[in-house]
Structure formats: structure tokens, C-alpha cells
Amino acid sequence: MAQSEKKKRIKSKEYLDKTFLEELNHKIWCTKGTRFNADSRFKKKSKLSNISVSILSAYLIIASLFSVYNVNQNSDENIISYLVTALSILLLVVSMHENNQDYKLRAFNFHSCGLELAEIYNRLRTFKTLEGEKSESEISDFCFEINNKYQSILNKYDNHDDIDYDTFRIKNLDYFEGVFNDKEIKKINRKLTLNIYGWHLSMIIITPIIIIALIIFT
């Protein structure tokens, strides 16, 4: 293992060398922020999903109007009919696929998870900073209670994706110093952009290009 990789691993795992209360504080804070990132990502995907399906519907209507108004009289009518049929099938498949993704529901679940984690995180922070001296027994009992609630919350919801945690760490580089270099940060940002926009923008951009090419060159 390279020296720089060792430093990254040690820096990002420093909380493991502290007390269990500190470790629990770190885990809940990270998970809470990561779940809110997942919520934001899926909300964006939900909006893009609705937009892309609407635009595909518009493409279908526009293609149908080609034959009605004889926009390109040199085009074979069979091509227009083929385009309308193909777009109808594409719209049906995409609509079914997008509905099955449940972007809005998944965003809601991640947001709910983040709120529940925020509640126990605030309790933990209050216990650490505002309350008086605690005995080891009190700290142990409190950690046991919070950890059980933390695990219970995690069991209720699906896990986030790695990109959500990477995004969280990039947003909080002051707490994850040395974990990522500039090249890795750019790579993660590109991956996040592709994850959110790639599929839907491909449908929106590539579909009309194919339609226009078929109409012009056939």
C-alpha cells in the first residue's frame, strides 16, 4: 500500500481511535448527511424523469404531425409510420421503467431517515456538550440506547449508494482532510452528474437526432 493511501485511510478512520460515544457521533452524523444527499439526488432524478417522459410524448406528437401536414413530402410514409410506432413503444417502455424506479418515494424515504437520524444525533450532541459530568455507567447506557435506535432506523430503510457518501465527504472536506485529491473530487462530481442526468438527457437528446436523421436521409 502506498504511503499516501495509508495516510488517507488513517485520516478517515481517526474516529475509531476515540471513545465509542465519539465513534457513534461520527457514524450518525455521516449517515444523516449521506441520507439527505440521497434524498436530494432522487428528487432531481424524479423531476428529470417527469420532464423526459413529457418530452418523449411531445416527440411522439410531433412525429405524428409530419404525416398530417406533409412537412417533408420526399419522406417515405412508411418511415413516418415506423417512427410513430417506435416512439409509442419507446414511450411505453420508458414510462413503465421510470414508474418502477419510484424516485419520489425513495427520496421521501431517505429524507425521513435523515430526519430520524437528526433527532437522535441532536440528543447525542446535547448529551455530550450540555449535560454535566457523567459516570461511565451513564455513558454506557446512553450509548447502548442511541446505538439501538440508530440500528433500528437503518433497518427500516434501504441503504444509500456509494456516490451519496462520497458526495457527503466532499462537502465536508474539513472533516475528511486528505481523503480525496483534486483529481478524485472531479471524478466523483462527474460520476454524480452522470448518475443524475446521464440517462434522461440521453433520451431527450438522442431521440430527436434519430428522428431527424431518418426523415432527412430516407
PDB file of C-alpha atoms in Angstrom:
ATOM      1  CA  MET A   1       0.000   0.000   0.000  1.00  0.00           C
ATOM      2  CA  ALA A   2       1.375   3.431  -0.983  1.00  0.00           C
ATOM      3  CA  GLN A   3       2.230   5.908   1.770  1.00  0.00           C
ATOM      4  CA  SER A   4      -0.425   8.392   0.562  1.00  0.00           C
ATOM      5  CA  GLU A   5      -3.113   5.680   0.653  1.00  0.00           C
ATOM      6  CA  LYS A   6      -2.122   4.802   4.226  1.00  0.00           C
ATOM      7  CA  LYS A   7      -2.458   8.438   5.239  1.00  0.00           C
ATOM      8  CA  LYS A   8      -5.916   8.619   3.657  1.00  0.00           C
ATOM      9  CA  ARG A   9      -7.069   5.502   5.466  1.00  0.00           C
ATOM     10  CA  ILE A  10      -5.673   6.647   8.813  1.00  0.00           C
ATOM     11  CA  LYS A  11      -7.091  10.157   8.473  1.00  0.00           C
ATOM     12  CA  SER A  12     -10.577   8.957   7.529  1.00  0.00           C
ATOM     13  CA  LYS A  13     -10.657   6.385  10.361  1.00  0.00           C
ATOM     14  CA  GLU A  14      -9.367   8.586  13.182  1.00  0.00           C
ATOM     15  CA  TYR A  15     -12.719   8.422  14.971  1.00  0.00           C
ATOM     16  CA  LEU A  16     -12.136   4.690  15.562  1.00  0.00           C
ATOM     17  CA  ASP A  17      -9.296   5.573  17.927  1.00  0.00           C
ATOM     18  CA  LYS A  18     -11.663   7.583  20.144  1.00  0.00           C
ATOM     19  CA  THR A  19     -14.401   6.521  22.558  1.00  0.00           C
ATOM     20  CA  PHE A  20     -17.483   4.649  21.395  1.00  0.00           C
ATOM     21  CA  LEU A  21     -19.516   7.795  22.050  1.00  0.00           C
ATOM     22  CA  GLU A  22     -17.309   9.726  19.616  1.00  0.00           C
ATOM     23  CA  GLU A  23     -17.488   6.895  17.099  1.00  0.00           C
ATOM     24  CA  LEU A  24     -21.281   6.818  17.381  1.00  0.00           C
ATOM     25  CA  ASN A  25     -21.428  10.594  16.960  1.00  0.00           C
ATOM     26  CA  HIS A  26     -19.347  10.355  13.787  1.00  0.00           C
ATOM     27  CA  LYS A  27     -21.352   7.474  12.301  1.00  0.00           C
ATOM     28  CA  ILE A  28     -24.731   9.106  12.884  1.00  0.00           C
ATOM     29  CA  TRP A  29     -23.507  12.452  11.550  1.00  0.00           C
ATOM     30  CA  CYS A  30     -22.139  10.843   8.375  1.00  0.00           C
ATOM     31  CA  THR A  31     -25.180   8.663   7.780  1.00  0.00           C
ATOM     32  CA  LYS A  32     -27.571  11.552   8.382  1.00  0.00           C
ATOM     33  CA  GLY A  33     -25.800  13.784   5.870  1.00  0.00           C
ATOM     34  CA  THR A  34     -25.459  10.971   3.359  1.00  0.00           C
ATOM     35  CA  ARG A  35     -29.187  10.151   3.510  1.00  0.00           C
ATOM     36  CA  PHE A  36     -30.045  13.804   2.852  1.00  0.00           C
ATOM     37  CA  ASN A  37     -27.704  13.709  -0.149  1.00  0.00           C
ATOM     38  CA  ALA A  38     -29.528  10.633  -1.434  1.00  0.00           C
ATOM     39  CA  ASP A  39     -32.833  12.454  -0.922  1.00  0.00           C
ATOM     40  CA  SER A  40     -31.585  15.402  -2.999  1.00  0.00           C
ATOM     41  CA  ARG A  41     -30.259  13.112  -5.751  1.00  0.00           C
ATOM     42  CA  PHE A  42     -33.513  11.200  -6.129  1.00  0.00           C
ATOM     43  CA  LYS A  43     -35.602  14.390  -6.093  1.00  0.00           C
ATOM     44  CA  LYS A  44     -33.583  15.648  -9.052  1.00  0.00           C
ATOM     45  CA  LYS A  45     -33.985  12.311 -10.824  1.00  0.00           C
ATOM     46  CA  SER A  46     -37.732  12.405 -10.185  1.00  0.00           C
ATOM     47  CA  LYS A  47     -38.021  15.830 -11.823  1.00  0.00           C
ATOM     48  CA  LEU A  48     -35.886  14.759 -14.768  1.00  0.00           C
ATOM     49  CA  SER A  49     -37.961  11.597 -15.134  1.00  0.00           C
ATOM     50  CA  ASN A  50     -41.173  13.605 -15.459  1.00  0.00           C
ATOM     51  CA  ILE A  51     -39.557  16.029 -17.883  1.00  0.00           C
ATOM     52  CA  SER A  52     -38.077  13.297 -20.080  1.00  0.00           C
ATOM     53  CA  VAL A  53     -41.379  11.386 -20.317  1.00  0.00           C
ATOM     54  CA  SER A  54     -43.190  14.621 -21.203  1.00  0.00           C
ATOM     55  CA  ILE A  55     -40.633  15.456 -23.879  1.00  0.00           C
ATOM     56  CA  LEU A  56     -40.837  11.948 -25.360  1.00  0.00           C
ATOM     57  CA  SER A  57     -44.618  12.398 -25.521  1.00  0.00           C
ATOM     58  CA  ALA A  58     -44.064  15.678 -27.356  1.00  0.00           C
ATOM     59  CA  TYR A  59     -41.711  13.924 -29.801  1.00  0.00           C
ATOM     60  CA  LEU A  60     -44.432  11.349 -30.494  1.00  0.00           C
ATOM     61  CA  ILE A  61     -46.998  14.058 -31.243  1.00  0.00           C
ATOM     62  CA  ILE A  62     -44.548  15.964 -33.444  1.00  0.00           C
ATOM     63  CA  ALA A  63     -43.689  12.820 -35.416  1.00  0.00           C
ATOM     64  CA  SER A  64     -47.399  12.148 -35.942  1.00  0.00           C
ATOM     65  CA  LEU A  65     -47.868  15.662 -37.321  1.00  0.00           C
ATOM     66  CA  PHE A  66     -45.247  15.081 -40.021  1.00  0.00           C
ATOM     67  CA  SER A  67     -47.648  12.887 -41.961  1.00  0.00           C
ATOM     68  CA  VAL A  68     -50.652  15.129 -41.251  1.00  0.00           C
ATOM     69  CA  TYR A  69     -49.042  18.296 -42.602  1.00  0.00           C
ATOM     70  CA  ASN A  70     -46.670  16.681 -45.138  1.00  0.00           C
ATOM     71  CA  VAL A  71     -43.698  18.510 -43.654  1.00  0.00           C
ATOM     72  CA  ASN A  72     -41.265  16.548 -45.774  1.00  0.00           C
ATOM     73  CA  GLN A  73     -43.028  15.293 -48.873  1.00  0.00           C
ATOM     74  CA  ASN A  74     -39.913  13.442 -50.029  1.00  0.00           C
ATOM     75  CA  SER A  75     -40.007  11.148 -46.998  1.00  0.00           C
ATOM     76  CA  ASP A  76     -41.481   7.684 -47.259  1.00  0.00           C
ATOM     77  CA  GLU A  77     -44.785   7.485 -45.400  1.00  0.00           C
ATOM     78  CA  ASN A  78     -43.712   4.120 -44.067  1.00  0.00           C
ATOM     79  CA  ILE A  79     -40.825   5.823 -42.280  1.00  0.00           C
ATOM     80  CA  ILE A  80     -43.201   8.223 -40.542  1.00  0.00           C
ATOM     81  CA  SER A  81     -45.461   5.352 -39.525  1.00  0.00           C
ATOM     82  CA  TYR A  82     -42.445   3.422 -38.284  1.00  0.00           C
ATOM     83  CA  LEU A  83     -41.274   6.424 -36.239  1.00  0.00           C
ATOM     84  CA  VAL A  84     -44.678   6.893 -34.652  1.00  0.00           C
ATOM     85  CA  THR A  85     -44.888   3.202 -33.774  1.00  0.00           C
ATOM     86  CA  ALA A  86     -41.316   3.099 -32.477  1.00  0.00           C
ATOM     87  CA  LEU A  87     -41.820   6.217 -30.364  1.00  0.00           C
ATOM     88  CA  SER A  88     -45.054   4.815 -28.957  1.00  0.00           C
ATOM     89  CA  ILE A  89     -43.253   1.655 -27.875  1.00  0.00           C
ATOM     90  CA  LEU A  90     -40.304   3.640 -26.528  1.00  0.00           C
ATOM     91  CA  LEU A  91     -42.611   5.917 -24.556  1.00  0.00           C
ATOM     92  CA  LEU A  92     -44.453   2.933 -23.097  1.00  0.00           C
ATOM     93  CA  VAL A  93     -41.241   1.152 -22.071  1.00  0.00           C
ATOM     94  CA  VAL A  94     -39.654   4.299 -20.626  1.00  0.00           C
ATOM     95  CA  SER A  95     -42.824   5.202 -18.715  1.00  0.00           C
ATOM     96  CA  MET A  96     -43.008   1.732 -17.178  1.00  0.00           C
ATOM     97  CA  HIS A  97     -39.311   1.787 -16.321  1.00  0.00           C
ATOM     98  CA  GLU A  98     -39.456   5.233 -14.741  1.00  0.00           C
ATOM     99  CA  ASN A  99     -42.586   4.415 -12.741  1.00  0.00           C
ATOM    100  CA  ASN A 100     -40.872   1.318 -11.348  1.00  0.00           C
ATOM    101  CA  GLN A 101     -37.911   3.391 -10.139  1.00  0.00           C
ATOM    102  CA  ASP A 102     -40.082   5.170  -7.540  1.00  0.00           C
ATOM    103  CA  TYR A 103     -37.714   8.151  -7.430  1.00  0.00           C
ATOM    104  CA  LYS A 104     -40.104  10.306  -5.400  1.00  0.00           C
ATOM    105  CA  LEU A 105     -40.832   7.559  -2.870  1.00  0.00           C
ATOM    106  CA  ARG A 106     -37.159   6.739  -2.453  1.00  0.00           C
ATOM    107  CA  ALA A 107     -36.371  10.435  -1.954  1.00  0.00           C
ATOM    108  CA  PHE A 108     -39.112  10.646   0.673  1.00  0.00           C
ATOM    109  CA  ASN A 109     -37.759   7.574   2.495  1.00  0.00           C
ATOM    110  CA  PHE A 110     -34.207   8.906   2.543  1.00  0.00           C
ATOM    111  CA  HIS A 111     -35.448  12.258   3.791  1.00  0.00           C
ATOM    112  CA  SER A 112     -37.475  10.580   6.538  1.00  0.00           C
ATOM    113  CA  CYS A 113     -34.445   8.521   7.507  1.00  0.00           C
ATOM    114  CA  GLY A 114     -32.312  11.671   7.674  1.00  0.00           C
ATOM    115  CA  LEU A 115     -34.856  13.371   9.929  1.00  0.00           C
ATOM    116  CA  GLU A 116     -34.980  10.410  12.308  1.00  0.00           C
ATOM    117  CA  LEU A 117     -31.197  10.279  12.434  1.00  0.00           C
ATOM    118  CA  ALA A 118     -31.091  14.037  13.041  1.00  0.00           C
ATOM    119  CA  GLU A 119     -33.301  13.550  16.093  1.00  0.00           C
ATOM    120  CA  ILE A 120     -31.009  11.045  17.776  1.00  0.00           C
ATOM    121  CA  TYR A 121     -27.937  12.995  16.641  1.00  0.00           C
ATOM    122  CA  ASN A 122     -29.254  16.097  18.397  1.00  0.00           C
ATOM    123  CA  ARG A 123     -29.863  14.033  21.525  1.00  0.00           C
ATOM    124  CA  LEU A 124     -26.320  12.741  21.381  1.00  0.00           C
ATOM    125  CA  ARG A 125     -24.877  16.226  20.901  1.00  0.00           C
ATOM    126  CA  THR A 126     -26.917  17.521  23.839  1.00  0.00           C
ATOM    127  CA  PHE A 127     -25.685  14.669  25.992  1.00  0.00           C
ATOM    128  CA  LYS A 128     -22.071  15.364  25.025  1.00  0.00           C
ATOM    129  CA  THR A 129     -21.999  19.145  25.297  1.00  0.00           C
ATOM    130  CA  LEU A 130     -24.784  20.468  27.509  1.00  0.00           C
ATOM    131  CA  GLU A 131     -25.276  17.994  30.283  1.00  0.00           C
ATOM    132  CA  GLY A 132     -22.978  17.791  33.335  1.00  0.00           C
ATOM    133  CA  GLU A 133     -20.424  15.172  34.297  1.00  0.00           C
ATOM    134  CA  LYS A 134     -21.491  11.622  33.512  1.00  0.00           C
ATOM    135  CA  SER A 135     -20.414   8.371  35.024  1.00  0.00           C
ATOM    136  CA  GLU A 136     -19.130   5.554  32.858  1.00  0.00           C
ATOM    137  CA  SER A 137     -22.347   3.690  33.544  1.00  0.00           C
ATOM    138  CA  GLU A 138     -24.473   6.612  32.313  1.00  0.00           C
ATOM    139  CA  ILE A 139     -22.345   6.967  29.175  1.00  0.00           C
ATOM    140  CA  SER A 140     -22.523   3.227  28.529  1.00  0.00           C
ATOM    141  CA  ASP A 141     -26.315   3.109  28.948  1.00  0.00           C
ATOM    142  CA  PHE A 142     -26.783   6.160  26.749  1.00  0.00           C
ATOM    143  CA  CYS A 143     -24.539   4.753  24.009  1.00  0.00           C
ATOM    144  CA  PHE A 144     -26.398   1.445  24.136  1.00  0.00           C
ATOM    145  CA  GLU A 145     -29.748   3.229  23.781  1.00  0.00           C
ATOM    146  CA  ILE A 146     -28.649   5.507  20.936  1.00  0.00           C
ATOM    147  CA  ASN A 147     -26.890   2.699  19.092  1.00  0.00           C
ATOM    148  CA  ASN A 148     -30.029   0.542  19.265  1.00  0.00           C
ATOM    149  CA  LYS A 149     -32.122   3.401  17.896  1.00  0.00           C
ATOM    150  CA  TYR A 150     -29.540   4.029  15.183  1.00  0.00           C
ATOM    151  CA  GLN A 151     -29.606   0.389  14.073  1.00  0.00           C
ATOM    152  CA  SER A 152     -33.400   0.331  14.253  1.00  0.00           C
ATOM    153  CA  ILE A 153     -33.630   3.342  11.937  1.00  0.00           C
ATOM    154  CA  LEU A 154     -31.177   1.821   9.454  1.00  0.00           C
ATOM    155  CA  ASN A 155     -33.178  -1.417   9.375  1.00  0.00           C
ATOM    156  CA  LYS A 156     -36.306   0.482   8.341  1.00  0.00           C
ATOM    157  CA  TYR A 157     -34.838   1.961   5.162  1.00  0.00           C
ATOM    158  CA  ASP A 158     -32.846   0.956   2.090  1.00  0.00           C
ATOM    159  CA  ASN A 159     -29.162   1.771   2.060  1.00  0.00           C
ATOM    160  CA  HIS A 160     -27.789   4.724   0.129  1.00  0.00           C
ATOM    161  CA  ASP A 161     -25.362   4.459  -2.795  1.00  0.00           C
ATOM    162  CA  ASP A 162     -21.615   4.983  -2.501  1.00  0.00           C
ATOM    163  CA  ILE A 163     -21.888   8.188  -4.537  1.00  0.00           C
ATOM    164  CA  ASP A 164     -24.034   9.734  -1.781  1.00  0.00           C
ATOM    165  CA  TYR A 165     -21.375   9.085   0.868  1.00  0.00           C
ATOM    166  CA  ASP A 166     -18.587  10.305  -1.412  1.00  0.00           C
ATOM    167  CA  THR A 167     -20.571  13.487  -2.058  1.00  0.00           C
ATOM    168  CA  PHE A 168     -21.042  13.985   1.674  1.00  0.00           C
ATOM    169  CA  ARG A 169     -17.319  13.688   2.295  1.00  0.00           C
ATOM    170  CA  ILE A 170     -16.538  16.149  -0.494  1.00  0.00           C
ATOM    171  CA  LYS A 171     -18.963  18.653   1.031  1.00  0.00           C
ATOM    172  CA  ASN A 172     -17.201  18.271   4.381  1.00  0.00           C
ATOM    173  CA  LEU A 173     -13.555  18.154   3.370  1.00  0.00           C
ATOM    174  CA  ASP A 174     -12.550  19.964   6.557  1.00  0.00           C
ATOM    175  CA  TYR A 175     -13.508  16.780   8.438  1.00  0.00           C
ATOM    176  CA  PHE A 176     -12.081  14.404   5.814  1.00  0.00           C
ATOM    177  CA  GLU A 177      -8.802  16.122   5.087  1.00  0.00           C
ATOM    178  CA  GLY A 178      -6.546  14.138   2.780  1.00  0.00           C
ATOM    179  CA  VAL A 179      -9.192  11.579   1.818  1.00  0.00           C
ATOM    180  CA  PHE A 180      -9.549  12.867  -1.762  1.00  0.00           C
ATOM    181  CA  ASN A 181      -7.209  14.737  -4.052  1.00  0.00           C
ATOM    182  CA  ASP A 182      -8.426  17.214  -6.693  1.00  0.00           C
ATOM    183  CA  LYS A 183      -8.488  14.579  -9.433  1.00  0.00           C
ATOM    184  CA  GLU A 184     -10.628  12.234  -7.334  1.00  0.00           C
ATOM    185  CA  ILE A 185     -13.025  15.052  -6.415  1.00  0.00           C
ATOM    186  CA  LYS A 186     -13.555  15.894 -10.083  1.00  0.00           C
ATOM    187  CA  LYS A 187     -14.099  12.215 -10.862  1.00  0.00           C
ATOM    188  CA  ILE A 188     -16.750  11.884  -8.146  1.00  0.00           C
ATOM    189  CA  ASN A 189     -18.505  15.056  -9.314  1.00  0.00           C
ATOM    190  CA  ARG A 190     -18.574  13.712 -12.885  1.00  0.00           C
ATOM    191  CA  LYS A 191     -19.939  10.411 -11.613  1.00  0.00           C
ATOM    192  CA  LEU A 192     -22.662  12.214  -9.661  1.00  0.00           C
ATOM    193  CA  THR A 193     -23.620  14.335 -12.681  1.00  0.00           C
ATOM    194  CA  LEU A 194     -23.770  11.246 -14.894  1.00  0.00           C
ATOM    195  CA  ASN A 195     -25.845   9.391 -12.296  1.00  0.00           C
ATOM    196  CA  ILE A 196     -28.419  12.180 -12.093  1.00  0.00           C
ATOM    197  CA  TYR A 197     -28.543  13.484 -15.657  1.00  0.00           C
ATOM    198  CA  GLY A 198     -26.987  10.863 -17.932  1.00  0.00           C
ATOM    199  CA  TRP A 199     -29.914   8.524 -18.650  1.00  0.00           C
ATOM    200  CA  HIS A 200     -32.617  11.177 -19.005  1.00  0.00           C
ATOM    201  CA  LEU A 201     -30.568  13.637 -21.064  1.00  0.00           C
ATOM    202  CA  SER A 202     -29.583  10.787 -23.390  1.00  0.00           C
ATOM    203  CA  MET A 203     -33.253  10.097 -24.101  1.00  0.00           C
ATOM    204  CA  ILE A 204     -34.037  13.775 -24.633  1.00  0.00           C
ATOM    205  CA  ILE A 205     -31.067  14.471 -26.945  1.00  0.00           C
ATOM    206  CA  ILE A 206     -30.568  11.236 -28.901  1.00  0.00           C
ATOM    207  CA  THR A 207     -34.229  10.608 -29.770  1.00  0.00           C
ATOM    208  CA  PRO A 208     -34.784  13.748 -31.916  1.00  0.00           C
ATOM    209  CA  ILE A 209     -31.418  13.252 -33.620  1.00  0.00           C
ATOM    210  CA  ILE A 210     -32.524   9.792 -34.757  1.00  0.00           C
ATOM    211  CA  ILE A 211     -35.934  11.103 -35.859  1.00  0.00           C
ATOM    212  CA  ILE A 212     -34.466  13.953 -37.910  1.00  0.00           C
ATOM    213  CA  ALA A 213     -31.827  11.690 -39.460  1.00  0.00           C
ATOM    214  CA  LEU A 214     -34.428   9.146 -40.558  1.00  0.00           C
ATOM    215  CA  ILE A 215     -36.696  11.807 -42.053  1.00  0.00           C
ATOM    216  CA  ILE A 216     -33.924  13.642 -43.897  1.00  0.00           C
ATOM    217  CA  PHE A 217     -31.861  10.734 -45.182  1.00  0.00           C
ATOM    218  CA  THR A 218     -34.599   8.271 -46.180  1.00  0.00           C
TER     219      THR A 218
END
